[in-house]
PDB file of C-alpha atoms in Angstrom:
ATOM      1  CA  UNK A  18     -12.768  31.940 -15.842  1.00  0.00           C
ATOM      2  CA  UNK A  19     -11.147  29.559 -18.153  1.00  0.00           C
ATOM      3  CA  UNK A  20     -13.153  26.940 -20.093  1.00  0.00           C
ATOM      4  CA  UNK A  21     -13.511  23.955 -17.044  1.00  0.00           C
ATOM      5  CA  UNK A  22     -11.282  20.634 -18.104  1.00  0.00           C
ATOM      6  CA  UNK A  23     -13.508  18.386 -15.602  1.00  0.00           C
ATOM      7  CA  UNK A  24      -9.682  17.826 -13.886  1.00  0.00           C
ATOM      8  CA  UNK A  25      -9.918  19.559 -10.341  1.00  0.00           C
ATOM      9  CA  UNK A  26      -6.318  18.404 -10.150  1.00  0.00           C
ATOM     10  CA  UNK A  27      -4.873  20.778 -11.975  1.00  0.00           C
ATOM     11  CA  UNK A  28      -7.389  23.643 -11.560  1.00  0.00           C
ATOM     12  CA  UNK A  29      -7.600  26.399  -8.853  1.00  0.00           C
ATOM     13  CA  UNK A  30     -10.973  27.809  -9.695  1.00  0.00           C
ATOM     14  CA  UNK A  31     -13.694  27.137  -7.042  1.00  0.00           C
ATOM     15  CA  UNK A  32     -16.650  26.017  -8.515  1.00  0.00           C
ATOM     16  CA  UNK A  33     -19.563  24.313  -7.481  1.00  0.00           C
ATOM     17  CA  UNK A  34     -18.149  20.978  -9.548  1.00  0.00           C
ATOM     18  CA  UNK A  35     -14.900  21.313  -7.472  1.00  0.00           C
ATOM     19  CA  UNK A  36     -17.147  20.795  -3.991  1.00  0.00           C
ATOM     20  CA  UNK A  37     -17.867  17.311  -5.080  1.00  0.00           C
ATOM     21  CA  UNK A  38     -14.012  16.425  -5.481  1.00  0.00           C
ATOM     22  CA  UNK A  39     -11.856  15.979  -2.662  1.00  0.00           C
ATOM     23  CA  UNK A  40      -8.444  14.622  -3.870  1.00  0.00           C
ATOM     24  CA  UNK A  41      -5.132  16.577  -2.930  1.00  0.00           C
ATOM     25  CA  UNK A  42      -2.793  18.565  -5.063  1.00  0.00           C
ATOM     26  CA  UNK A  43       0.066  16.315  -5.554  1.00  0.00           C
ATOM     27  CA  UNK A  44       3.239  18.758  -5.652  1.00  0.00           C
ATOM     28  CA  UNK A  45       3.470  20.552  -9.050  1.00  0.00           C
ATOM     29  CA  UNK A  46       7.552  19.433  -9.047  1.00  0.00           C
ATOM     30  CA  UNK A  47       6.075  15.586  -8.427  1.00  0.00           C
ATOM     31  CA  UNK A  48       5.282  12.825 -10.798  1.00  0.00           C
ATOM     32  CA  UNK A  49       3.491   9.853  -9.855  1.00  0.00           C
ATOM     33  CA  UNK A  50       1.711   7.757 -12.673  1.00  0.00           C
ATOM     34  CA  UNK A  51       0.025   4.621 -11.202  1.00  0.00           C
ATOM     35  CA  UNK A  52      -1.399   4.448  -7.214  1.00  0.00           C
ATOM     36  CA  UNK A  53      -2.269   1.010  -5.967  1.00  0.00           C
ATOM     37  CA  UNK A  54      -3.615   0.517  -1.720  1.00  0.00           C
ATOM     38  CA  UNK A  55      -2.879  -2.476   0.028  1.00  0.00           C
ATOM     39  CA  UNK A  56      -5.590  -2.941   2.200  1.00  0.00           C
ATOM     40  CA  UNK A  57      -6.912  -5.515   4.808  1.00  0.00           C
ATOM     41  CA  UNK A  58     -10.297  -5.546   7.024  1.00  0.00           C
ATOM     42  CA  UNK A  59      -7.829  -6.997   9.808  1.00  0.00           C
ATOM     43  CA  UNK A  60      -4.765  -6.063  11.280  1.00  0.00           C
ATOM     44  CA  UNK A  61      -1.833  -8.500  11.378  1.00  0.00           C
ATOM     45  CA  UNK A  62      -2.387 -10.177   8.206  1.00  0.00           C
ATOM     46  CA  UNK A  63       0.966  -8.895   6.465  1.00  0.00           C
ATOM     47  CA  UNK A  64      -0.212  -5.675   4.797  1.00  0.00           C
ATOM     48  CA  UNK A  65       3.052  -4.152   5.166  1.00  0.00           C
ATOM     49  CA  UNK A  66       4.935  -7.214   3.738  1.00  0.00           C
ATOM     50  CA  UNK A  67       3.418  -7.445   0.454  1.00  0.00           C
ATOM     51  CA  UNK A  68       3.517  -3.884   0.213  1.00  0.00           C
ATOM     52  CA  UNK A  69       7.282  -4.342   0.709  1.00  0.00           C
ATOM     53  CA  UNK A  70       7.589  -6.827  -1.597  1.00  0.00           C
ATOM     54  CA  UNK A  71       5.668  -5.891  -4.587  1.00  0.00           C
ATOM     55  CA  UNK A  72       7.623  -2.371  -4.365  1.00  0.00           C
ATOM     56  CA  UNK A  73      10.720  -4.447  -4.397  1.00  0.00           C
ATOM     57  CA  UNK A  74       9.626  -6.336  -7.372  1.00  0.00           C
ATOM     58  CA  UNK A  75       8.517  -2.937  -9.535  1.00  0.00           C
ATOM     59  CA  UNK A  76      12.397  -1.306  -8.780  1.00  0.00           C
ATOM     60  CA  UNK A  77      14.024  -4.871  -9.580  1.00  0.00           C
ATOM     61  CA  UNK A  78      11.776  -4.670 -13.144  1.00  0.00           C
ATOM     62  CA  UNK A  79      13.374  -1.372 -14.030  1.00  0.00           C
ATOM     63  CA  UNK A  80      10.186   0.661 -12.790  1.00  0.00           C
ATOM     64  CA  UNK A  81      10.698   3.710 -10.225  1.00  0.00           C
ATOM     65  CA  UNK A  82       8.914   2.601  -7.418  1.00  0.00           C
ATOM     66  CA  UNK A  83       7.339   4.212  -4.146  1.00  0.00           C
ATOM     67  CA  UNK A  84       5.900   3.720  -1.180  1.00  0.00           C
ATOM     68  CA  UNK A  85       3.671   5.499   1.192  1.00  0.00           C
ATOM     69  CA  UNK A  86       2.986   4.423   4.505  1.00  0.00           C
ATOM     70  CA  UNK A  87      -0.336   5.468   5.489  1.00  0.00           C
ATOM     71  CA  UNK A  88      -0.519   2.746   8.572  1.00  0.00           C
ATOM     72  CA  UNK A  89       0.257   6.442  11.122  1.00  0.00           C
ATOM     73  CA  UNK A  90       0.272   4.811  14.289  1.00  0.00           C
ATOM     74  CA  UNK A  91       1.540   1.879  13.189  1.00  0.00           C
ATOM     75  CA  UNK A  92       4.798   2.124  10.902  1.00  0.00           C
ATOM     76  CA  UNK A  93       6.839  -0.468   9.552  1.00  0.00           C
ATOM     77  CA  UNK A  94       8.010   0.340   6.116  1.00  0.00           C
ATOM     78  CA  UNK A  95      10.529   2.046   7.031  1.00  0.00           C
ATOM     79  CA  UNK A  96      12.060  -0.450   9.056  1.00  0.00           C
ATOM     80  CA  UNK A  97      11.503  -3.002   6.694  1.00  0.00           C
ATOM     81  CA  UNK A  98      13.405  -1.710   3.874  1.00  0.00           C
ATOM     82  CA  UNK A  99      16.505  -0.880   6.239  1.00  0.00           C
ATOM     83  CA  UNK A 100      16.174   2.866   6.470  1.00  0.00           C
ATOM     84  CA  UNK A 101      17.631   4.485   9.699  1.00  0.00           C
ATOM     85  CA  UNK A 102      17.739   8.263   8.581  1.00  0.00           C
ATOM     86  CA  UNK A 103      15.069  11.096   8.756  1.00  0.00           C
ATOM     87  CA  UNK A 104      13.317  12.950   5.754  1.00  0.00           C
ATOM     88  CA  UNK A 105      14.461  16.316   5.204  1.00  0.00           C
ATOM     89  CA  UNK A 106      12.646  19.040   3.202  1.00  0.00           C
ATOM     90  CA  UNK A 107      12.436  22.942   2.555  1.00  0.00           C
ATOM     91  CA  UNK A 108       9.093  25.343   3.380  1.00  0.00           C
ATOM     92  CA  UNK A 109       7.483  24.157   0.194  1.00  0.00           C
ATOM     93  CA  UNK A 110       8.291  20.386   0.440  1.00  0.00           C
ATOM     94  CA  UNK A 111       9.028  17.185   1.604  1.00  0.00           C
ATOM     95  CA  UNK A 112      11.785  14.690   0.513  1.00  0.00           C
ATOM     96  CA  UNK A 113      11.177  11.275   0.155  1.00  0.00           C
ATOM     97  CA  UNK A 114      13.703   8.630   1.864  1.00  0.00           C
ATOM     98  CA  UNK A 115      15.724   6.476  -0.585  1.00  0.00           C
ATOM     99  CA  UNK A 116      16.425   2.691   0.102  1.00  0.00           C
ATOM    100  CA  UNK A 117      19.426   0.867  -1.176  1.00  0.00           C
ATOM    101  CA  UNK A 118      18.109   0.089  -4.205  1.00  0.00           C
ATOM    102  CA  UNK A 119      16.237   3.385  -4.966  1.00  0.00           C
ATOM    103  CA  UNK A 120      12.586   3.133  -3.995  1.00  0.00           C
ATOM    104  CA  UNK A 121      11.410   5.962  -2.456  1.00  0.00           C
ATOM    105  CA  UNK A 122       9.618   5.604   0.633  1.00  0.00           C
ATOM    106  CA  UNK A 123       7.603   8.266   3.146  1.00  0.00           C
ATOM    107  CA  UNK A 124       6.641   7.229   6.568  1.00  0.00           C
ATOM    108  CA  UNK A 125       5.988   9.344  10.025  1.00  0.00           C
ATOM    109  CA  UNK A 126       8.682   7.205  11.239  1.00  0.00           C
ATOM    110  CA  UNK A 127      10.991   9.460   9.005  1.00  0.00           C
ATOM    111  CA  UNK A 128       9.860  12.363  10.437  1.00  0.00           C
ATOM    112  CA  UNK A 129       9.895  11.061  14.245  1.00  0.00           C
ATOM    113  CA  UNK A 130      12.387  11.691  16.633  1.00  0.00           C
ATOM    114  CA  UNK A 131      12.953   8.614  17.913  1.00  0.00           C
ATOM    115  CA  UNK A 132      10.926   5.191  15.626  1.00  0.00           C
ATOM    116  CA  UNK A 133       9.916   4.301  18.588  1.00  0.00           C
ATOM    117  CA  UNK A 134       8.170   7.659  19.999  1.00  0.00           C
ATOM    118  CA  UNK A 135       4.318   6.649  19.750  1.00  0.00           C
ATOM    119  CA  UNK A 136       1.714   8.782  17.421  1.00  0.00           C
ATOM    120  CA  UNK A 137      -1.148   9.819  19.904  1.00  0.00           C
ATOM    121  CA  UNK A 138      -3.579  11.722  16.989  1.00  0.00           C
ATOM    122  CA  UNK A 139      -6.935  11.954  16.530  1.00  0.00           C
ATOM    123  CA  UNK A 140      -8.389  10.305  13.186  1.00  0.00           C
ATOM    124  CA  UNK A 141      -8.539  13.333  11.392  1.00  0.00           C
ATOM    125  CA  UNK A 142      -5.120  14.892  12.418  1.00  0.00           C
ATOM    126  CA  UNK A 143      -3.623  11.311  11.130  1.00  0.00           C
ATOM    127  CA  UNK A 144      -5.719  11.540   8.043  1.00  0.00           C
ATOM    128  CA  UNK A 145      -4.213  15.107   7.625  1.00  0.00           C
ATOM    129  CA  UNK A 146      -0.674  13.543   7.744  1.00  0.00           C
ATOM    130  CA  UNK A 147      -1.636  10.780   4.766  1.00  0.00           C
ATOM    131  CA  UNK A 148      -3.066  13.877   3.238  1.00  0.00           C
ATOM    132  CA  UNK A 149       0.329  15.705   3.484  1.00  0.00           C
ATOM    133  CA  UNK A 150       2.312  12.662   2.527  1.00  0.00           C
ATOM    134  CA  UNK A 151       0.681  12.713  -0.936  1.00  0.00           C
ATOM    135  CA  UNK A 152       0.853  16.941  -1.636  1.00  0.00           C
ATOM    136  CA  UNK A 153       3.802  17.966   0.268  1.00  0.00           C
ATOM    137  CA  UNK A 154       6.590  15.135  -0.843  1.00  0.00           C
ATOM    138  CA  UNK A 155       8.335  15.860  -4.268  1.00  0.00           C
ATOM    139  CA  UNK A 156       8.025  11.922  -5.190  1.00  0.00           C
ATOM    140  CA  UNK A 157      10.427  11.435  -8.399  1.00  0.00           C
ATOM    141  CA  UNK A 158       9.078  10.592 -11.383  1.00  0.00           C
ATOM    142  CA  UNK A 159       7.369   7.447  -9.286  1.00  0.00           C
ATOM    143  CA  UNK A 160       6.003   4.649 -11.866  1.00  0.00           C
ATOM    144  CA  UNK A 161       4.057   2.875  -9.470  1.00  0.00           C
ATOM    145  CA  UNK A 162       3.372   4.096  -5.732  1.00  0.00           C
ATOM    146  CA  UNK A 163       2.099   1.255  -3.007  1.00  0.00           C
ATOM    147  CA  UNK A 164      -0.064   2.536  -0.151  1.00  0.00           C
ATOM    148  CA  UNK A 165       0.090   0.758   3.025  1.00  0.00           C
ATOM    149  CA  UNK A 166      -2.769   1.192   4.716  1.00  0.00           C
ATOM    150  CA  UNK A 167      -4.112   0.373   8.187  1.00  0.00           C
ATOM    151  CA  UNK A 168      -5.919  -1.992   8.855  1.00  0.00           C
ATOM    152  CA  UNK A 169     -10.365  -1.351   8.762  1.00  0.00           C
ATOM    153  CA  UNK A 170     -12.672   1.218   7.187  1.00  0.00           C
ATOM    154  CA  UNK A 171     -11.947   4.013   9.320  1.00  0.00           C
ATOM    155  CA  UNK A 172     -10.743   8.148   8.468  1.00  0.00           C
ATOM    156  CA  UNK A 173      -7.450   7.044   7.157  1.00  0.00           C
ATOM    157  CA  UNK A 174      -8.673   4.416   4.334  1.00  0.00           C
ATOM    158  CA  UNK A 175     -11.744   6.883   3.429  1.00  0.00           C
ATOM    159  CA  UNK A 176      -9.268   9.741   3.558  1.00  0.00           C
ATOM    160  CA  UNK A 177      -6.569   7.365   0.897  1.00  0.00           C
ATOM    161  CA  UNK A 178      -9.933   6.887  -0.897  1.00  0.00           C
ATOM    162  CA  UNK A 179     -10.863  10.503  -1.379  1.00  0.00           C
ATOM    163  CA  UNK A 180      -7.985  12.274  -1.490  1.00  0.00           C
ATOM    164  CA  UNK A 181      -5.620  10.344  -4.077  1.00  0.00           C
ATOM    165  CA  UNK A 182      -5.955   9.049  -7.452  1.00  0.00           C
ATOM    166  CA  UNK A 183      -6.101   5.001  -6.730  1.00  0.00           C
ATOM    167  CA  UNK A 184      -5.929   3.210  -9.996  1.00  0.00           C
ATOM    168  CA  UNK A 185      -7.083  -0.068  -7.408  1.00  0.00           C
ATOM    169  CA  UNK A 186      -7.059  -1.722  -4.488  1.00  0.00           C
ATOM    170  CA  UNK A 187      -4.963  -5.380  -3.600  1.00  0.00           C
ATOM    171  CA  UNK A 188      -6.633  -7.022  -0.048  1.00  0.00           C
ATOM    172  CA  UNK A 189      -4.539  -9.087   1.921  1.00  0.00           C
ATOM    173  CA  UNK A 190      -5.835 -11.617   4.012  1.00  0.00           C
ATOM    174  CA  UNK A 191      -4.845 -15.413   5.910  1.00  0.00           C
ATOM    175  CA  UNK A 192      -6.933 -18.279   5.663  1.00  0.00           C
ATOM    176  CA  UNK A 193      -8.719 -18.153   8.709  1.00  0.00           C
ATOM    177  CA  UNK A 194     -12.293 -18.456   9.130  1.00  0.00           C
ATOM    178  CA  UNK A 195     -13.865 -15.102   9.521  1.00  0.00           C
ATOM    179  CA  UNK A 196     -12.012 -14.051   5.639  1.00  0.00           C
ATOM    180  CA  UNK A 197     -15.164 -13.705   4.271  1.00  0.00           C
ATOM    181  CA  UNK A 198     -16.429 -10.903   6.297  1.00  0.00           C
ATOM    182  CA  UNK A 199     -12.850  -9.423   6.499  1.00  0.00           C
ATOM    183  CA  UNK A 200     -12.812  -9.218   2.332  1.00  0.00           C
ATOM    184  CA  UNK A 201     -16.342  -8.294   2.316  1.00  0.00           C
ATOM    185  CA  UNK A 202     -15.788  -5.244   4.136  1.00  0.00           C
ATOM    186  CA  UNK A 203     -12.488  -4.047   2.068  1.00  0.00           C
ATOM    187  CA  UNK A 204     -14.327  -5.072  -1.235  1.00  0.00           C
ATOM    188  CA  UNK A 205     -17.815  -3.091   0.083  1.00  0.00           C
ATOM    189  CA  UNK A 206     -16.061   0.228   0.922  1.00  0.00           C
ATOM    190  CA  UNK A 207     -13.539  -0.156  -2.531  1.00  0.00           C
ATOM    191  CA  UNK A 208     -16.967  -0.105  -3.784  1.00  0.00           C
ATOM    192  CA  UNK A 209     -18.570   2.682  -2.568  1.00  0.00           C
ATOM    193  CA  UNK A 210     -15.670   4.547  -3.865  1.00  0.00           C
ATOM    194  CA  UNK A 211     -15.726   3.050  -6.797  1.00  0.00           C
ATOM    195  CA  UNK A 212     -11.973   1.631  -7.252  1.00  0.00           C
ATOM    196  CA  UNK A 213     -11.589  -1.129  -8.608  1.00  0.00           C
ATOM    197  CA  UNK A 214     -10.260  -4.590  -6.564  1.00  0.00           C
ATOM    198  CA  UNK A 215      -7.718  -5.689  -8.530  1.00  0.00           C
ATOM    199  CA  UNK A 216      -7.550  -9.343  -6.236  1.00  0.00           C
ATOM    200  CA  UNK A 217      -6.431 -10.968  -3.361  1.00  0.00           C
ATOM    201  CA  UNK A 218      -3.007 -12.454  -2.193  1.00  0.00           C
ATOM    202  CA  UNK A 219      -3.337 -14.867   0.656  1.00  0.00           C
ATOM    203  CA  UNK A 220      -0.696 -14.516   3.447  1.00  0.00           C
ATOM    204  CA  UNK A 221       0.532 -17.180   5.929  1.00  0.00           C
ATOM    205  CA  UNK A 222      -1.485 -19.713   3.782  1.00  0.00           C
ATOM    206  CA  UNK A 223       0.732 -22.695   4.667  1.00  0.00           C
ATOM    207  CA  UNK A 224       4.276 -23.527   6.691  1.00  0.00           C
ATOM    208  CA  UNK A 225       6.307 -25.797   4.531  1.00  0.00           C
ATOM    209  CA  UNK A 226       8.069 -28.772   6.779  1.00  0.00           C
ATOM    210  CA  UNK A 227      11.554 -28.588   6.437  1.00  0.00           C
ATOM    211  CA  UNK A 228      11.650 -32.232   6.436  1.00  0.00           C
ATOM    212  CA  UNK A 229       9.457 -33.391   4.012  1.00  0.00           C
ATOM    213  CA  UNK A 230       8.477 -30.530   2.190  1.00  0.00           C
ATOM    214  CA  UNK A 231       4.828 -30.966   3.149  1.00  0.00           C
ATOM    215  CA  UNK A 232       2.843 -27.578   3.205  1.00  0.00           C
ATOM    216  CA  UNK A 233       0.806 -27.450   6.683  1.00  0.00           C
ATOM    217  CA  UNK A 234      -2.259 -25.401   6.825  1.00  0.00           C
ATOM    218  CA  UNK A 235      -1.705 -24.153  10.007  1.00  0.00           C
ATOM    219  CA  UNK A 236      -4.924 -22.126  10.699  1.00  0.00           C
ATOM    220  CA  UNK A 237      -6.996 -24.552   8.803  1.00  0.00           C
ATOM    221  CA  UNK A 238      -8.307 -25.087   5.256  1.00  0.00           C
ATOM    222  CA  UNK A 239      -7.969 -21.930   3.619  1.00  0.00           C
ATOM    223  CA  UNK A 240     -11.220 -20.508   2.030  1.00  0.00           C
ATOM    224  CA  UNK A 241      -9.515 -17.123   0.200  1.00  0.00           C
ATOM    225  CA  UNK A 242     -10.715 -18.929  -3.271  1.00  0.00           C
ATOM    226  CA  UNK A 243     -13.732 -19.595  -2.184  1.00  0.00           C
ATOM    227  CA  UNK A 244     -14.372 -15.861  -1.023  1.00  0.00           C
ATOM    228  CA  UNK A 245     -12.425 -14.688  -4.053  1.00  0.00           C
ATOM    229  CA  UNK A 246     -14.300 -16.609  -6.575  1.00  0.00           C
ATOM    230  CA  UNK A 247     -17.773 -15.644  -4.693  1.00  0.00           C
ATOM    231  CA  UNK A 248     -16.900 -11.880  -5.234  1.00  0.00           C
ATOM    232  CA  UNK A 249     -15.501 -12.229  -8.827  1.00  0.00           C
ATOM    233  CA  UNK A 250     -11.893 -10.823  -7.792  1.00  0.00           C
ATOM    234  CA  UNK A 251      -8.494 -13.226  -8.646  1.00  0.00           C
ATOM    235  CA  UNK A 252      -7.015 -14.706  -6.040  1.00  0.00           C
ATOM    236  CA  UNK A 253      -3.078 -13.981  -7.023  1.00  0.00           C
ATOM    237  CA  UNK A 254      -1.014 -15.065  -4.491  1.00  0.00           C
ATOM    238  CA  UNK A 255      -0.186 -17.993  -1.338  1.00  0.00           C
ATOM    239  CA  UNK A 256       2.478 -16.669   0.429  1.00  0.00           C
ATOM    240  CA  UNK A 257       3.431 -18.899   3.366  1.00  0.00           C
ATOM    241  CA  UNK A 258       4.828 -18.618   6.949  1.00  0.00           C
ATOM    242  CA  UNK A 259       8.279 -18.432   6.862  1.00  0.00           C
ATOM    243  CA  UNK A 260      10.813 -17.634   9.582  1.00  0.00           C
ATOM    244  CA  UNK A 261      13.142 -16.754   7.047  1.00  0.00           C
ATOM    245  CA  UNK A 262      10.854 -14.086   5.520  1.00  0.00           C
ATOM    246  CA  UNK A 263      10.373 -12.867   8.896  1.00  0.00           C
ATOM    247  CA  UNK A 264      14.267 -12.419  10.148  1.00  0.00           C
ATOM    248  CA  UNK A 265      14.969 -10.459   6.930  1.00  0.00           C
ATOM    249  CA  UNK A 266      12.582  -8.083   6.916  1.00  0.00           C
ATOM    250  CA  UNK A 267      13.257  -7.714  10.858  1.00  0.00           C
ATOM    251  CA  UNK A 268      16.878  -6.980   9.303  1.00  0.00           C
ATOM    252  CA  UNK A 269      15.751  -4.521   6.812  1.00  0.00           C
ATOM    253  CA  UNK A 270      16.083  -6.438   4.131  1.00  0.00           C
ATOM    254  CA  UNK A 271      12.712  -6.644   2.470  1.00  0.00           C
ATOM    255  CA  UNK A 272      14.564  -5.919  -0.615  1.00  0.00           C
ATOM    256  CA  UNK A 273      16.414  -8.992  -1.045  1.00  0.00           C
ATOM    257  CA  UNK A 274      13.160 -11.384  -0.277  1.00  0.00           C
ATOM    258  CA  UNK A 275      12.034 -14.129  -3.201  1.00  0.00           C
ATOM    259  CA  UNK A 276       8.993 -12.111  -4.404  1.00  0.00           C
ATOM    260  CA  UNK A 277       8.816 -14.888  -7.274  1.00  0.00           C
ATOM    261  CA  UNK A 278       5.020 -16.075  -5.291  1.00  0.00           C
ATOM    262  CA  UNK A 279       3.829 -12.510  -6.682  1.00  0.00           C
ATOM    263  CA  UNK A 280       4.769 -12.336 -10.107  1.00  0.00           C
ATOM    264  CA  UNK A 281       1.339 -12.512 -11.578  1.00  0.00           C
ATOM    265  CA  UNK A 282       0.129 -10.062  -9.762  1.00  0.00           C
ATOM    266  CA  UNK A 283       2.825  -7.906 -10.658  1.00  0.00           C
ATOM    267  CA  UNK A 284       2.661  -8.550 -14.256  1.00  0.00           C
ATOM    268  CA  UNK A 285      -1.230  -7.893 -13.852  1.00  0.00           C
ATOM    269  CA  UNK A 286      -0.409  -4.300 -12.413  1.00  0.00           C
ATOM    270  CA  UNK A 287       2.319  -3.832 -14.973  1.00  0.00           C
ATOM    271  CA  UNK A 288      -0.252  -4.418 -17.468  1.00  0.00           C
ATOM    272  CA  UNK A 289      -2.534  -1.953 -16.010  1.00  0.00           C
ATOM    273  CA  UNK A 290      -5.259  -4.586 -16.734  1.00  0.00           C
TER     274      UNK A 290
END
């Protein structure tokens, strides 16, 4: 047995050390350098948009960006960044999807018949999949992948959490009322697996009046600060409702979105702070 390197990544001895590690083989062909989950304690908060967009944002920097969509029963990714083939692969691997302007993107919705054929699975068969996603696709020489998760605390996020490498987690949330439990559950379980929450970006903070430019707090005062500042994360972002926003990613054109609203959260990523 060859002196142990503490990295059961890259070892195939079974040892007693290895039992307490659980992360996946990613594909000895892959590369994949930084891995950042997009979580929320809710669903329908706009996960899979800011997912979208700060992928967007890495490729348009000159970064080789990815994304894996880990939301099984739910998939939008693909959709969003305007991808209407399937994956392809050989026995030994999996092929990540390409969009238009090169980030590389892996959903079940890729591997589907039909986008719109529903994903009946039990937990851990759907955890298997996210599993798979991570070992079996040759992702290429990927800077920064984005996880989008599903919504909650369930197999899949414990699965995301156990399985890959996460350099930190990014909660998304709206302004509403019960965002201090919603938070306090994504920032408890980041904790108990000890990755780091690298902040919060606020989604469907305001609507801006066409009018007079007036920003409406449509579900109230928000109170993401307030929760932010009260767990010690940054609060990074106020993105607001915006049909526009809305029609292009419905188009498939995530790519082309004004992801200027995100820029510091990018450039706190980039800096691996």
């Amino acid at each position: 047995m060859s002196e142990c390197t503490h990295d059961c990544s890259s070892c195939s001895e079974n040892c007693s050390e290895r039992e307490q590690d659980l992360r996946a083989y990613l594909n000895p062909a892959a590369s994949v350098k930084k891995v950042i989950a997009v979580v929320s304690g809710k669903g329908g908060v706009g996960k899979s948009l800011v997912t979208g967009m700060l992928a967007s944002e890495m490729q348009r920097r000159g970064y080789q960006a990815a994304v894996l969509d880990a939301d099984i029963t739910g998939p939008s990714i693909p959709k969003a960044f305007g991808i209407n083939t399937h994956a392809t692969g050989t026995e030994s691997c999996l092929y990540p999807c390409f969009s238009d302007r090169g980030t590389q993107i892996m959903s079940i919705n890729l591997l589907l018949e039909n986008d719109t054929d529903p994903v009946v699975w039990r937990g851990p068969v759907i955890a298997g999949v996210v599993t798979q996603f991570w070992s079996d696709v040759l992702w290429n020489d990927v800077d920064f992948m984005f996880v989008d998760m599903p919504p909650g605390t369930g197999d899949v996020p414990l699965t995301v959490f156990q399985s890959l490498p996460v350099d930190g987690v990014i909660i998304v949330t709206s302004p509403q009322e019960l965002v201090s439990m919603i938070v306090a559950k994504a920032v408890n379980m980041a904790g108990m697996m000890n990755i780091p929450v690298l902040g919060i970006v606020e989604n469907m903070s305001y609507l801006k009046c066409p009018d007079c430019g007036r920003e409406l707090e449509v579900f109230g005062s928000s109170k993401v600060a307030k929760v932010a500042e009260e767990f010690g994360i940054q609060h990074f972002a106020r993105l607001p409702i915006d049909p526009v926003i809305a029609t292009m990613v419905d188009a498939g054109e995530i790519e082309s979105v004004d992801t200027s609203a995100l820029n510091e959260l990018v450039d706190f990523i980039e800096k691996g702070e």
